[in-house]
PDB file of C-alpha atoms and ligand atoms in Angstrom:
ATOM      1  CA  MET A   1     128.038 174.340 -10.425  1.00 45.00           C
ATOM      2  CA  SER A   2     124.674 173.806 -12.134  1.00 46.00           C
ATOM      3  CA  ASP A   3     123.776 170.182 -12.481  1.00 47.00           C
ATOM      4  CA  GLU A   4     123.057 170.506 -16.177  1.00 46.00           C
ATOM      5  CA  LYS A   5     126.631 171.498 -16.749  1.00 51.00           C
ATOM      6  CA  SER A   6     128.023 168.795 -14.452  1.00 47.00           C
ATOM      7  CA  ASP A   7     126.204 166.167 -16.437  1.00 54.00           C
ATOM      8  CA  GLU A   8     128.189 167.121 -19.513  1.00 76.00           C
ATOM      9  CA  VAL A   9     131.424 166.065 -17.842  1.00 87.00           C
ATOM     10  CA  ASP A  10     132.314 162.433 -18.487  1.00 94.00           C
ATOM     11  CA  ILE A  11     134.114 161.717 -15.239  1.00 96.00           C
ATOM     12  CA  MET A  12     134.752 158.063 -15.933  1.00 96.00           C
ATOM     13  CA  HIS A  13     136.332 158.835 -19.281  1.00 97.00           C
ATOM     14  CA  ASN A  14     138.437 161.637 -17.820  1.00 97.00           C
ATOM     15  CA  LEU A  15     139.674 159.465 -14.958  1.00 98.00           C
ATOM     16  CA  LYS A  16     140.641 156.692 -17.341  1.00 98.00           C
ATOM     17  CA  THR A  17     142.536 159.150 -19.499  1.00 98.00           C
ATOM     18  CA  VAL A  18     144.439 160.619 -16.556  1.00 98.00           C
ATOM     19  CA  LEU A  19     145.300 157.167 -15.170  1.00 98.00           C
ATOM     20  CA  ALA A  20     146.610 156.130 -18.596  1.00 98.00           C
ATOM     21  CA  GLN A  21     148.690 159.307 -18.767  1.00 98.00           C
ATOM     22  CA  ILE A  22     150.066 158.540 -15.312  1.00 98.00           C
ATOM     23  CA  ASP A  23     151.082 155.019 -16.419  1.00 97.00           C
ATOM     24  CA  ALA A  24     152.777 156.419 -19.518  1.00 97.00           C
ATOM     25  CA  ALA A  25     154.664 159.031 -17.475  1.00 97.00           C
ATOM     26  CA  VAL A  26     155.857 156.369 -15.018  1.00 97.00           C
ATOM     27  CA  ILE A  27     157.578 154.584 -17.898  1.00 96.00           C
ATOM     28  CA  ARG A  28     159.460 157.788 -18.807  1.00 95.00           C
ATOM     29  CA  ARG A  29     160.511 158.437 -15.212  1.00 95.00           C
ATOM     30  CA  SER A  30     164.221 158.273 -14.439  1.00 89.00           C
ATOM     31  CA  LYS A  31     165.252 154.817 -13.244  1.00 90.00           C
ATOM     32  CA  ASP A  32     167.264 156.434 -10.421  1.00 91.00           C
ATOM     33  CA  LEU A  33     164.039 157.498  -8.719  1.00 92.00           C
ATOM     34  CA  PRO A  34     162.027 155.262  -6.387  1.00 90.00           C
ATOM     35  CA  GLN A  35     159.710 153.238  -8.614  1.00 89.00           C
ATOM     36  CA  ILE A  36     156.451 154.035  -6.853  1.00 91.00           C
ATOM     37  CA  VAL A  37     153.107 154.019  -8.645  1.00 93.00           C
ATOM     38  CA  PRO A  38     151.865 157.585  -8.179  1.00 97.00           C
ATOM     39  CA  ARG A  39     148.626 158.170  -6.364  1.00 98.00           C
ATOM     40  CA  LEU A  40     146.008 160.257  -8.136  1.00 98.00           C
ATOM     41  CA  VAL A  41     144.293 162.822  -5.917  1.00 98.00           C
ATOM     42  CA  ALA A  42     141.159 164.164  -7.597  1.00 98.00           C
ATOM     43  CA  VAL A  43     140.843 167.832  -6.639  1.00 98.00           C
ATOM     44  CA  SER A  44     137.112 168.449  -6.305  1.00 97.00           C
ATOM     45  CA  LYS A  45     137.041 172.055  -5.066  1.00 96.00           C
ATOM     46  CA  ILE A  46     133.962 174.018  -6.162  1.00 95.00           C
ATOM     47  CA  LYS A  47     132.530 170.831  -7.695  1.00 96.00           C
ATOM     48  CA  PRO A  48     129.321 169.314  -6.296  1.00 96.00           C
ATOM     49  CA  ALA A  49     128.972 166.114  -4.284  1.00 97.00           C
ATOM     50  CA  SER A  50     127.266 164.440  -7.249  1.00 97.00           C
ATOM     51  CA  LEU A  51     130.490 164.560  -9.270  1.00 97.00           C
ATOM     52  CA  ILE A  52     132.546 163.278  -6.345  1.00 98.00           C
ATOM     53  CA  ILE A  53     130.198 160.314  -6.065  1.00 98.00           C
ATOM     54  CA  GLN A  54     130.506 159.662  -9.807  1.00 98.00           C
ATOM     55  CA  ALA A  55     134.285 159.646  -9.519  1.00 98.00           C
ATOM     56  CA  TYR A  56     134.136 157.389  -6.450  1.00 98.00           C
ATOM     57  CA  GLU A  57     131.874 154.953  -8.267  1.00 98.00           C
ATOM     58  CA  ALA A  58     134.395 154.940 -11.127  1.00 97.00           C
ATOM     59  CA  GLY A  59     137.006 153.728  -8.620  1.00 98.00           C
ATOM     60  CA  GLN A  60     138.618 156.963  -7.412  1.00 98.00           C
ATOM     61  CA  ARG A  61     139.305 157.039  -3.654  1.00 98.00           C
ATOM     62  CA  HIS A  62     141.575 160.024  -2.924  1.00 98.00           C
ATOM     63  CA  PHE A  63     140.071 163.514  -3.168  1.00 98.00           C
ATOM     64  CA  GLY A  64     141.574 166.928  -2.451  1.00 98.00           C
ATOM     65  CA  GLU A  65     140.041 170.151  -1.165  1.00 98.00           C
ATOM     66  CA  ASN A  66     141.703 173.452  -0.318  1.00 97.00           C
ATOM     67  CA  TYR A  67     139.108 175.096   1.948  1.00 98.00           C
ATOM     68  CA  VAL A  68     138.292 173.634   5.366  1.00 98.00           C
ATOM     69  CA  ASN A  69     134.624 174.590   5.239  1.00 98.00           C
ATOM     70  CA  GLU A  70     134.157 172.967   1.857  1.00 98.00           C
ATOM     71  CA  LEU A  71     136.022 169.794   2.815  1.00 98.00           C
ATOM     72  CA  SER A  72     134.023 169.511   6.037  1.00 98.00           C
ATOM     73  CA  GLU A  73     130.716 170.065   4.258  1.00 98.00           C
ATOM     74  CA  LYS A  74     131.458 167.453   1.617  1.00 98.00           C
ATOM     75  CA  ALA A  75     132.925 164.955   4.095  1.00 98.00           C
ATOM     76  CA  ASN A  76     129.694 165.221   6.110  1.00 98.00           C
ATOM     77  CA  ASP A  77     127.394 165.149   3.083  1.00 98.00           C
ATOM     78  CA  GLN A  78     124.770 162.454   3.624  1.00 98.00           C
ATOM     79  CA  GLN A  79     125.087 160.998   0.130  1.00 98.00           C
ATOM     80  CA  ILE A  80     128.858 160.911   0.283  1.00 98.00           C
ATOM     81  CA  LEU A  81     128.780 159.289   3.735  1.00 98.00           C
ATOM     82  CA  GLU A  82     126.435 156.606   2.439  1.00 98.00           C
ATOM     83  CA  LYS A  83     127.966 155.935  -0.960  1.00 98.00           C
ATOM     84  CA  CYS A  84     131.660 156.665  -0.467  1.00 98.00           C
ATOM     85  CA  LYS A  85     132.549 154.807   2.714  1.00 98.00           C
ATOM     86  CA  ASP A  86     136.228 154.411   1.810  1.00 98.00           C
ATOM     87  CA  ILE A  87     136.793 157.996   0.637  1.00 98.00           C
ATOM     88  CA  LYS A  88     140.125 159.587   1.575  1.00 98.00           C
ATOM     89  CA  TRP A  89     140.292 163.359   1.873  1.00 98.00           C
ATOM     90  CA  HIS A  90     143.482 165.337   1.338  1.00 98.00           C
ATOM     91  CA  PHE A  91     143.592 168.858   2.712  1.00 98.00           C
ATOM     92  CA  ILE A  92     145.713 170.905   0.277  1.00 98.00           C
ATOM     93  CA  GLY A  93     144.972 174.521   1.245  1.00 97.00           C
ATOM     94  CA  HIS A  94     146.267 177.011   3.763  1.00 96.00           C
ATOM     95  CA  LEU A  95     145.210 175.971   7.267  1.00 97.00           C
ATOM     96  CA  GLN A  96     144.287 178.623   9.818  1.00 96.00           C
ATOM     97  CA  THR A  97     144.537 177.771  13.505  1.00 95.00           C
ATOM     98  CA  ASN A  98     140.857 178.471  14.135  1.00 97.00           C
ATOM     99  CA  LYS A  99     139.852 175.874  11.503  1.00 98.00           C
ATOM    100  CA  ILE A 100     141.969 173.008  12.804  1.00 98.00           C
ATOM    101  CA  ASN A 101     139.249 171.337  14.860  1.00 97.00           C
ATOM    102  CA  LYS A 102     136.738 171.531  12.054  1.00 98.00           C
ATOM    103  CA  LEU A 103     139.225 169.945   9.668  1.00 98.00           C
ATOM    104  CA  LEU A 104     140.307 167.214  12.081  1.00 98.00           C
ATOM    105  CA  GLY A 105     136.673 166.354  12.814  1.00 97.00           C
ATOM    106  CA  SER A 106     135.902 165.662   9.149  1.00 97.00           C
ATOM    107  CA  PRO A 107     135.094 161.990   8.497  1.00 97.00           C
ATOM    108  CA  GLY A 108     137.513 160.333   6.079  1.00 97.00           C
ATOM    109  CA  LEU A 109     140.301 162.883   6.523  1.00 98.00           C
ATOM    110  CA  TYR A 110     143.387 161.069   5.219  1.00 98.00           C
ATOM    111  CA  ILE A 111     146.167 163.642   5.233  1.00 98.00           C
ATOM    112  CA  VAL A 112     146.993 167.308   5.776  1.00 98.00           C
ATOM    113  CA  GLU A 113     149.465 168.162   2.991  1.00 98.00           C
ATOM    114  CA  THR A 114     150.148 171.758   3.977  1.00 98.00           C
ATOM    115  CA  VAL A 115     152.058 171.861   7.260  1.00 98.00           C
ATOM    116  CA  ASP A 116     154.506 174.749   6.915  1.00 97.00           C
ATOM    117  CA  SER A 117     155.481 175.793  10.452  1.00 97.00           C
ATOM    118  CA  GLU A 118     156.368 174.289  13.814  1.00 98.00           C
ATOM    119  CA  LYS A 119     153.437 176.127  15.314  1.00 98.00           C
ATOM    120  CA  LEU A 120     150.969 174.503  12.931  1.00 98.00           C
ATOM    121  CA  ALA A 121     152.580 171.103  13.496  1.00 98.00           C
ATOM    122  CA  ASP A 122     152.340 171.571  17.278  1.00 98.00           C
ATOM    123  CA  ASN A 123     148.695 172.629  17.068  1.00 98.00           C
ATOM    124  CA  LEU A 124     147.771 169.690  14.863  1.00 98.00           C
ATOM    125  CA  ASN A 125     149.653 167.328  17.156  1.00 98.00           C
ATOM    126  CA  LYS A 126     147.839 168.621  20.222  1.00 98.00           C
ATOM    127  CA  GLN A 127     144.353 168.723  18.711  1.00 97.00           C
ATOM    128  CA  TRP A 128     144.653 165.326  17.019  1.00 97.00           C
ATOM    129  CA  GLY A 129     145.575 163.871  20.392  1.00 96.00           C
ATOM    130  CA  LYS A 130     142.240 165.114  21.759  1.00 95.00           C
ATOM    131  CA  ILE A 131     139.996 164.433  18.773  1.00 92.00           C
ATOM    132  CA  ARG A 132     141.119 161.064  17.400  1.00 90.00           C
ATOM    133  CA  LYS A 133     138.956 158.101  18.178  1.00 82.00           C
ATOM    134  CA  GLU A 134     141.614 155.405  18.101  1.00 85.00           C
ATOM    135  CA  GLU A 135     145.348 155.424  18.617  1.00 87.00           C
ATOM    136  CA  THR A 136     145.959 156.473  15.019  1.00 94.00           C
ATOM    137  CA  LYS A 137     148.431 159.089  13.886  1.00 97.00           C
ATOM    138  CA  LEU A 138     147.468 161.947  11.606  1.00 98.00           C
ATOM    139  CA  ASN A 139     149.237 161.796   8.247  1.00 98.00           C
ATOM    140  CA  ILE A 140     150.897 165.056   7.275  1.00 98.00           C
ATOM    141  CA  MET A 141     153.141 166.453   4.579  1.00 98.00           C
ATOM    142  CA  VAL A 142     155.365 169.486   4.829  1.00 98.00           C
ATOM    143  CA  GLN A 143     154.528 172.158   2.246  1.00 98.00           C
ATOM    144  CA  VAL A 144     157.560 173.817   0.658  1.00 97.00           C
ATOM    145  CA  ASN A 145     157.609 177.212  -1.039  1.00 96.00           C
ATOM    146  CA  THR A 146     159.818 176.120  -3.919  1.00 94.00           C
ATOM    147  CA  SER A 147     159.270 179.144  -6.131  1.00 89.00           C
ATOM    148  CA  GLY A 148     160.253 181.818  -3.608  1.00 85.00           C
ATOM    149  CA  GLU A 149     157.113 183.807  -4.422  1.00 80.00           C
ATOM    150  CA  GLU A 150     156.008 185.685  -1.328  1.00 74.00           C
ATOM    151  CA  ALA A 151     152.326 185.043  -1.928  1.00 72.00           C
ATOM    152  CA  LYS A 152     152.819 181.289  -1.820  1.00 74.00           C
ATOM    153  CA  ASN A 153     152.479 179.389   1.401  1.00 88.00           C
ATOM    154  CA  GLY A 154     155.028 176.854   2.443  1.00 96.00           C
ATOM    155  CA  ILE A 155     158.310 176.796   4.278  1.00 96.00           C
ATOM    156  CA  GLU A 156     161.584 177.878   2.662  1.00 96.00           C
ATOM    157  CA  PRO A 157     163.583 174.986   1.191  1.00 97.00           C
ATOM    158  CA  SER A 158     166.468 175.703   3.590  1.00 97.00           C
ATOM    159  CA  GLN A 159     164.160 175.182   6.601  1.00 97.00           C
ATOM    160  CA  VAL A 160     162.541 171.927   5.510  1.00 98.00           C
ATOM    161  CA  THR A 161     164.812 169.449   7.278  1.00 98.00           C
ATOM    162  CA  GLN A 162     164.474 171.301  10.560  1.00 98.00           C
ATOM    163  CA  LEU A 163     160.679 171.239  10.377  1.00 98.00           C
ATOM    164  CA  VAL A 164     160.593 167.565   9.455  1.00 98.00           C
ATOM    165  CA  GLU A 165     162.922 166.813  12.357  1.00 98.00           C
ATOM    166  CA  HIS A 166     160.630 168.753  14.682  1.00 98.00           C
ATOM    167  CA  VAL A 167     157.608 166.733  13.525  1.00 98.00           C
ATOM    168  CA  ILE A 168     159.411 163.429  13.953  1.00 98.00           C
ATOM    169  CA  LYS A 169     160.897 164.246  17.347  1.00 98.00           C
ATOM    170  CA  ASN A 170     158.228 166.383  19.004  1.00 98.00           C
ATOM    171  CA  CYS A 171     154.886 165.494  17.424  1.00 98.00           C
ATOM    172  CA  PRO A 172     154.108 161.890  18.394  1.00 97.00           C
ATOM    173  CA  ASN A 173     150.535 162.131  17.084  1.00 97.00           C
ATOM    174  CA  LEU A 174     151.676 163.056  13.578  1.00 98.00           C
ATOM    175  CA  ASP A 175     153.031 160.743  10.890  1.00 98.00           C
ATOM    176  CA  PHE A 176     155.366 162.529   8.473  1.00 98.00           C
ATOM    177  CA  LYS A 177     154.651 161.229   4.971  1.00 98.00           C
ATOM    178  CA  GLY A 178     156.397 163.557   2.558  1.00 98.00           C
ATOM    179  CA  LEU A 179     156.839 166.949   0.932  1.00 98.00           C
ATOM    180  CA  MET A 180     154.376 168.955  -1.107  1.00 98.00           C
ATOM    181  CA  THR A 181     154.682 171.971  -3.402  1.00 97.00           C
ATOM    182  CA  ILE A 182     152.313 174.013  -5.516  1.00 93.00           C
ATOM    183  CA  GLY A 183     155.018 175.791  -7.493  1.00 81.00           C
ATOM    184  CA  GLN A 184     154.754 178.312 -10.248  1.00 78.00           C
ATOM    185  CA  TYR A 185     151.794 178.122 -12.605  1.00 67.00           C
ATOM    186  CA  ASP A 186     152.274 178.033 -16.359  1.00 66.00           C
ATOM    187  CA  TYR A 187     155.872 176.944 -16.333  1.00 69.00           C
ATOM    188  CA  ASP A 188     156.904 176.604 -19.982  1.00 70.00           C
ATOM    189  CA  HIS A 189     158.254 173.012 -19.944  1.00 67.00           C
ATOM    190  CA  LYS A 190     161.336 173.770 -22.031  1.00 74.00           C
ATOM    191  CA  ALA A 191     163.510 172.546 -19.169  1.00 82.00           C
ATOM    192  CA  PRO A 192     162.736 170.489 -16.070  1.00 89.00           C
ATOM    193  CA  ASN A 193     160.476 172.500 -13.782  1.00 92.00           C
ATOM    194  CA  PRO A 194     162.760 174.027 -11.110  1.00 93.00           C
ATOM    195  CA  ASP A 195     160.015 173.732  -8.457  1.00 95.00           C
ATOM    196  CA  PHE A 196     159.883 169.977  -8.908  1.00 95.00           C
ATOM    197  CA  LEU A 197     163.674 169.709  -8.885  1.00 95.00           C
ATOM    198  CA  THR A 198     163.813 171.773  -5.693  1.00 96.00           C
ATOM    199  CA  LEU A 199     161.254 169.563  -3.950  1.00 97.00           C
ATOM    200  CA  ALA A 200     163.201 166.445  -4.927  1.00 97.00           C
ATOM    201  CA  LYS A 201     166.377 168.068  -3.614  1.00 97.00           C
ATOM    202  CA  CYS A 202     164.673 168.870  -0.314  1.00 98.00           C
ATOM    203  CA  ARG A 203     163.753 165.213  -0.003  1.00 98.00           C
ATOM    204  CA  GLN A 204     167.343 164.227  -0.695  1.00 98.00           C
ATOM    205  CA  GLU A 205     168.533 166.479   2.112  1.00 98.00           C
ATOM    206  CA  VAL A 206     165.857 165.329   4.572  1.00 98.00           C
ATOM    207  CA  CYS A 207     166.741 161.703   3.930  1.00 98.00           C
ATOM    208  CA  GLU A 208     170.489 162.241   4.251  1.00 98.00           C
ATOM    209  CA  LYS A 209     170.351 164.366   7.391  1.00 98.00           C
ATOM    210  CA  LEU A 210     167.622 162.424   9.173  1.00 98.00           C
ATOM    211  CA  ASN A 211     168.731 159.054   7.929  1.00 98.00           C
ATOM    212  CA  MET A 212     165.455 158.183   6.241  1.00 98.00           C
ATOM    213  CA  ASP A 213     164.762 155.917   3.287  1.00 97.00           C
ATOM    214  CA  ILE A 214     163.930 157.908   0.154  1.00 96.00           C
ATOM    215  CA  LYS A 215     161.181 155.417  -0.667  1.00 96.00           C
ATOM    216  CA  GLU A 216     159.411 156.397   2.564  1.00 96.00           C
ATOM    217  CA  VAL A 217     159.188 160.103   1.727  1.00 98.00           C
ATOM    218  CA  GLU A 218     156.533 161.097  -0.797  1.00 98.00           C
ATOM    219  CA  LEU A 219     156.568 163.994  -3.232  1.00 98.00           C
ATOM    220  CA  SER A 220     153.171 165.622  -3.831  1.00 98.00           C
ATOM    221  CA  MET A 221     153.617 167.782  -6.934  1.00 97.00           C
ATOM    222  CA  GLY A 222     151.952 168.311 -10.305  1.00 96.00           C
ATOM    223  CA  MET A 223     148.450 169.441 -11.291  1.00 96.00           C
ATOM    224  CA  SER A 224     146.372 169.229 -14.506  1.00 96.00           C
ATOM    225  CA  SER A 225     148.851 171.150 -16.620  1.00 93.00           C
ATOM    226  CA  ASP A 226     152.002 169.379 -15.501  1.00 93.00           C
ATOM    227  CA  PHE A 227     151.320 166.137 -13.619  1.00 96.00           C
ATOM    228  CA  GLU A 228     153.013 163.957 -16.243  1.00 96.00           C
ATOM    229  CA  HIS A 229     156.158 166.079 -16.082  1.00 94.00           C
ATOM    230  CA  ALA A 230     156.017 165.972 -12.268  1.00 96.00           C
ATOM    231  CA  ILE A 231     155.903 162.166 -12.363  1.00 97.00           C
ATOM    232  CA  GLU A 232     158.935 162.058 -14.667  1.00 95.00           C
ATOM    233  CA  LEU A 233     160.749 164.055 -11.978  1.00 95.00           C
ATOM    234  CA  GLY A 234     159.618 161.824  -9.119  1.00 96.00           C
ATOM    235  CA  ALA A 235     156.097 162.797  -7.989  1.00 97.00           C
ATOM    236  CA  THR A 236     154.485 160.027  -5.956  1.00 98.00           C
ATOM    237  CA  SER A 237     151.172 161.877  -5.594  1.00 98.00           C
ATOM    238  CA  VAL A 238     149.599 164.199  -8.169  1.00 98.00           C
ATOM    239  CA  ARG A 239     146.694 166.578  -7.568  1.00 98.00           C
ATOM    240  CA  VAL A 240     144.458 166.847 -10.610  1.00 98.00           C
ATOM    241  CA  GLY A 241     141.251 168.875 -10.743  1.00 97.00           C
ATOM    242  CA  THR A 242     140.316 170.465 -14.060  1.00 96.00           C
ATOM    243  CA  THR A 243     141.243 167.494 -16.249  1.00 97.00           C
ATOM    244  CA  ILE A 244     138.896 165.242 -14.273  1.00 97.00           C
ATOM    245  CA  PHE A 245     136.018 167.524 -13.300  1.00 96.00           C
ATOM    246  CA  GLY A 246     136.120 170.197 -15.998  1.00 93.00           C
ATOM    247  CA  ALA A 247     137.033 173.875 -15.737  1.00 91.00           C
ATOM    248  CA  ARG A 248     136.197 175.873 -12.627  1.00 86.00           C
ATOM    249  CA  PRO A 249     134.628 179.317 -12.879  1.00 82.00           C
ATOM    250  CA  PRO A 250     137.306 182.034 -12.764  1.00 80.00           C
ATOM    251  CA  LYS A 251     138.103 183.524  -9.353  1.00 68.00           C
ATOM    252  CA  ASN A 252     136.505 186.884  -8.639  1.00 61.00           C
ATOM    253  CA  ASN A 253     139.589 188.552  -7.262  1.00 44.00           C
TER     254      ASN A 253
HETATM  255  C1  PLP B 301     143.225 173.503  -7.365  1.00 57.59           C
HETATM  256  C2  PLP B 301     144.441 172.817  -6.930  1.00 57.59           C
HETATM  257  C3  PLP B 301     144.970 171.745  -7.680  1.00 57.59           C
HETATM  258  C4  PLP B 301     144.359 171.226  -8.967  1.00 57.59           C
HETATM  259  O1  PLP B 301     144.489 172.151 -10.013  1.00 57.59           O
HETATM  260  P1  PLP B 301     144.032 171.813 -11.505  1.00 57.59           P
HETATM  261  O2  PLP B 301     144.833 172.730 -12.337  1.00 57.59           O
HETATM  262  O3  PLP B 301     142.573 172.057 -11.598  1.00 57.59           O
HETATM  263  O4  PLP B 301     144.366 170.392 -11.775  1.00 57.59           O
HETATM  264  C5  PLP B 301     146.103 171.123  -7.181  1.00 57.59           C
HETATM  265  N1  PLP B 301     146.692 171.530  -6.036  1.00 57.59           N
HETATM  266  C6  PLP B 301     146.222 172.539  -5.302  1.00 57.59           C
HETATM  267  C7  PLP B 301     146.917 172.921  -4.042  1.00 57.59           C
HETATM  268  C8  PLP B 301     145.085 173.225  -5.723  1.00 57.59           C
HETATM  269  O5  PLP B 301     144.615 174.233  -4.982  1.00 57.59           O
END
């Protein structure tokens, strides 16, 4: 996190490279999929406000964080408030009930991508109704555990339609925007990533059963190592950290 090190990262160059890679991947995407230009979410976790501002000044607007405290701190950072007035924060981590108010109170919060239970949806619906300043809805995505790994958060693929239906019918303060998965790391790319295929299949089912237009349901999937592949398989939003901001220090445990 030292500033000396941050200065070595050429954010503008990295952003340009990633955006070019996104454009190239869009051309390879199957023509059967909705032809949506994918949104780039710059994942800034552990990185300082100075780098976020650099990315913003290079044209980036959507940023992702996976801890509530860190998102809230950055969203309330004086420099960011002054220089990044149109910033859009994506919450992409596990959300605990006791952190909901702090998250919802963060200026510039754009979407909560990790709703994985009716209880969390109900809590967000209730609290957003109290906290919001205008009659806006809170954008949410439903997080799916596509890899079946117990340690991963997200709802089982078989339960997705039911949860989406619950949000649409019973959570008037929430706006359902799409499905999100983290998936398995280090997938070897020899065949289409099964996590991405599963998420696309979940969307298919949601749209058929709830009579929704596939173009209206986003797929948030793909990170630094596999965002191009994710786009080929239909990602409409990719979450890229390392390739833009440089490597993060390894986790301690
Ligand atoms: C950290 C993180 C990313 C970005 O990962 P990189 O490999 O650095 O691109 C994307 N999504 C989630 C949920 C993350 O926690």
